[in-house]
Amino acid sequence: MAHFSPKSVQAIDDFVENLRMDHVAPSEDGSYSFAFERAGLLSFAPSADGKRAIMSLRARTSDRLTADDLTLFLRVAQRDPVTQTPITAGMVSGDFVLAANIPDDRFDLQQIELCLDRLIALHPGAA
């Protein structure tokens, strides 16, 4: 099982503290998840090699998705010019998911906040 580096754990702890939450422990698989009423489910998971953090946002989508909706959503998948990270797009149980792939050496509170803002802005169901 992959693990976050101590630096990445500190970045997540800083994020939790910034939200004024109590300490949050990782799940059994080492990931962290946060449910936001409007934005959806934010998750952090270590990459298989432990050198990157995968930050994903799963937002509820409307029941009336068209092929055009899906095509537009999938076009988001590219290297994002704002965060300078690769963004991937997919679906889980009918919900759109966007994920940022952040190198460990750039994973800090500032990058988390920037990526979260960006994922929300790019996500049709999170705004």
Short mmCIF file of C-alpha atoms in Angstrom, two decimals:
data_model
loop_
_atom_site.label_atom_id
_atom_site.label_comp_id
_atom_site.label_asym_id
_atom_site.label_seq_id
_atom_site.Cartn_x
_atom_site.Cartn_y
_atom_site.Cartn_z
CA MET A 1 0.00 0.00 0.00
CA ALA A 2 1.29 3.45 -0.94
CA HIS A 3 1.75 6.11 1.71
CA PHE A 4 1.98 9.88 1.75
CA SER A 5 5.33 11.41 2.58
CA PRO A 6 5.58 13.27 5.92
CA LYS A 7 5.58 16.53 3.92
CA SER A 8 2.29 15.59 2.23
CA VAL A 9 0.70 14.58 5.52
CA GLN A 10 1.72 17.99 6.91
CA ALA A 11 0.10 19.72 3.91
CA ILE A 12 -3.15 17.84 4.54
CA ASP A 13 -2.95 18.67 8.26
CA ASP A 14 -2.44 22.35 7.32
CA PHE A 15 -5.52 22.15 5.08
CA VAL A 16 -7.58 20.64 7.91
CA GLU A 17 -6.35 23.30 10.33
CA ASN A 18 -7.13 26.04 7.81
CA LEU A 19 -10.72 24.72 7.66
CA ARG A 20 -10.80 24.93 11.47
CA MET A 21 -11.47 21.22 11.80
CA ASP A 22 -10.15 18.86 14.40
CA HIS A 23 -7.38 16.45 13.43
CA VAL A 24 -8.47 14.07 10.68
CA ALA A 25 -7.05 10.56 10.44
CA PRO A 26 -6.58 8.79 7.13
CA SER A 27 -8.79 5.92 6.00
CA GLU A 28 -7.49 2.37 6.14
CA ASP A 29 -6.13 2.71 2.61
CA GLY A 30 -4.19 5.88 3.54
CA SER A 31 -6.52 8.32 1.78
CA TYR A 32 -8.31 11.33 3.21
CA SER A 33 -11.83 12.45 2.25
CA PHE A 34 -13.86 15.56 2.98
CA ALA A 35 -17.54 16.06 2.11
CA PHE A 36 -18.51 19.60 1.20
CA GLU A 37 -22.18 20.47 0.90
CA ARG A 38 -21.87 22.40 -2.37
CA ALA A 39 -18.63 21.24 -3.97
CA GLY A 40 -18.95 17.49 -3.36
CA LEU A 41 -16.47 14.90 -2.13
CA LEU A 42 -12.81 15.96 -2.02
CA SER A 43 -10.28 13.13 -1.65
CA PHE A 44 -6.53 12.88 -1.34
CA ALA A 45 -4.79 9.61 -2.17
CA PRO A 46 -1.10 8.80 -2.56
CA SER A 47 0.04 7.58 -5.96
CA ALA A 48 1.16 3.95 -6.21
CA ASP A 49 4.82 5.02 -6.15
CA GLY A 50 4.24 7.49 -3.29
CA LYS A 51 5.78 10.37 -5.26
CA ARG A 52 2.55 12.22 -6.01
CA ALA A 53 -0.74 13.11 -4.41
CA ILE A 54 -3.94 12.52 -6.31
CA MET A 55 -6.48 15.18 -5.35
CA SER A 56 -9.96 14.43 -6.69
CA LEU A 57 -13.31 16.16 -6.57
CA ARG A 58 -16.48 14.15 -7.12
CA ALA A 59 -19.52 16.38 -7.56
CA ARG A 60 -23.10 15.35 -7.90
CA THR A 61 -24.31 15.67 -11.46
CA SER A 62 -27.79 16.26 -12.75
CA ASP A 63 -29.90 13.34 -13.86
CA ARG A 64 -30.19 14.79 -17.35
CA LEU A 65 -26.73 14.37 -18.83
CA THR A 66 -26.36 14.62 -22.56
CA ALA A 67 -23.57 13.39 -24.81
CA ASP A 68 -22.55 17.04 -25.21
CA ASP A 69 -22.25 17.41 -21.41
CA LEU A 70 -19.92 14.42 -21.27
CA THR A 71 -17.86 15.61 -24.23
CA LEU A 72 -17.39 19.07 -22.70
CA PHE A 73 -16.45 17.54 -19.36
CA LEU A 74 -13.86 15.21 -20.85
CA ARG A 75 -12.23 18.15 -22.67
CA VAL A 76 -11.17 19.47 -19.27
CA ALA A 77 -8.65 16.60 -19.06
CA GLN A 78 -5.28 18.17 -19.85
CA ARG A 79 -2.38 19.93 -18.20
CA ASP A 80 -4.01 22.82 -16.40
CA PRO A 81 -2.33 26.17 -17.08
CA VAL A 82 -3.37 27.62 -13.69
CA THR A 83 -2.19 24.82 -11.39
CA GLN A 84 0.51 23.44 -13.70
CA THR A 85 -0.73 19.92 -12.95
CA PRO A 86 -2.29 17.23 -15.13
CA ILE A 87 -6.07 17.10 -14.69
CA THR A 88 -7.94 13.90 -15.47
CA ALA A 89 -11.68 13.50 -15.90
CA GLY A 90 -13.95 10.50 -15.47
CA MET A 91 -17.14 9.19 -13.95
CA VAL A 92 -17.86 7.16 -10.82
CA SER A 93 -21.37 5.82 -10.30
CA GLY A 94 -22.77 8.44 -12.66
CA ASP A 95 -20.97 11.38 -11.00
CA PHE A 96 -18.28 13.45 -12.70
CA VAL A 97 -14.84 13.27 -11.09
CA LEU A 98 -11.87 15.55 -11.73
CA ALA A 99 -8.44 14.76 -10.36
CA ALA A 100 -5.19 16.72 -10.12
CA ASN A 101 -1.92 14.79 -10.06
CA ILE A 102 0.43 16.82 -7.82
CA PRO A 103 4.15 15.99 -7.39
CA ASP A 104 5.14 15.52 -3.74
CA ASP A 105 7.64 18.39 -3.83
CA ARG A 106 4.82 20.82 -4.83
CA PHE A 107 2.12 19.44 -2.53
CA ASP A 108 1.52 22.08 0.14
CA LEU A 109 -1.37 24.11 1.53
CA GLN A 110 -1.09 26.74 -1.20
CA GLN A 111 -1.19 24.10 -3.96
CA ILE A 112 -4.11 22.29 -2.29
CA GLU A 113 -6.13 25.50 -2.12
CA LEU A 114 -5.23 26.47 -5.70
CA CYS A 115 -6.14 23.00 -7.01
CA LEU A 116 -9.39 22.90 -5.03
CA ASP A 117 -10.44 26.28 -6.40
CA ARG A 118 -9.53 25.15 -9.89
CA LEU A 119 -11.31 21.78 -9.66
CA ILE A 120 -14.45 23.57 -8.43
CA ALA A 121 -14.23 26.09 -11.27
CA LEU A 122 -13.77 23.34 -13.89
CA HIS A 123 -16.40 21.03 -12.44
CA PRO A 124 -19.91 21.51 -13.83
CA GLY A 125 -21.56 20.00 -10.74
CA ALA A 126 -19.44 21.73 -8.06
CA ALA A 127 -20.19 25.39 -8.58
#
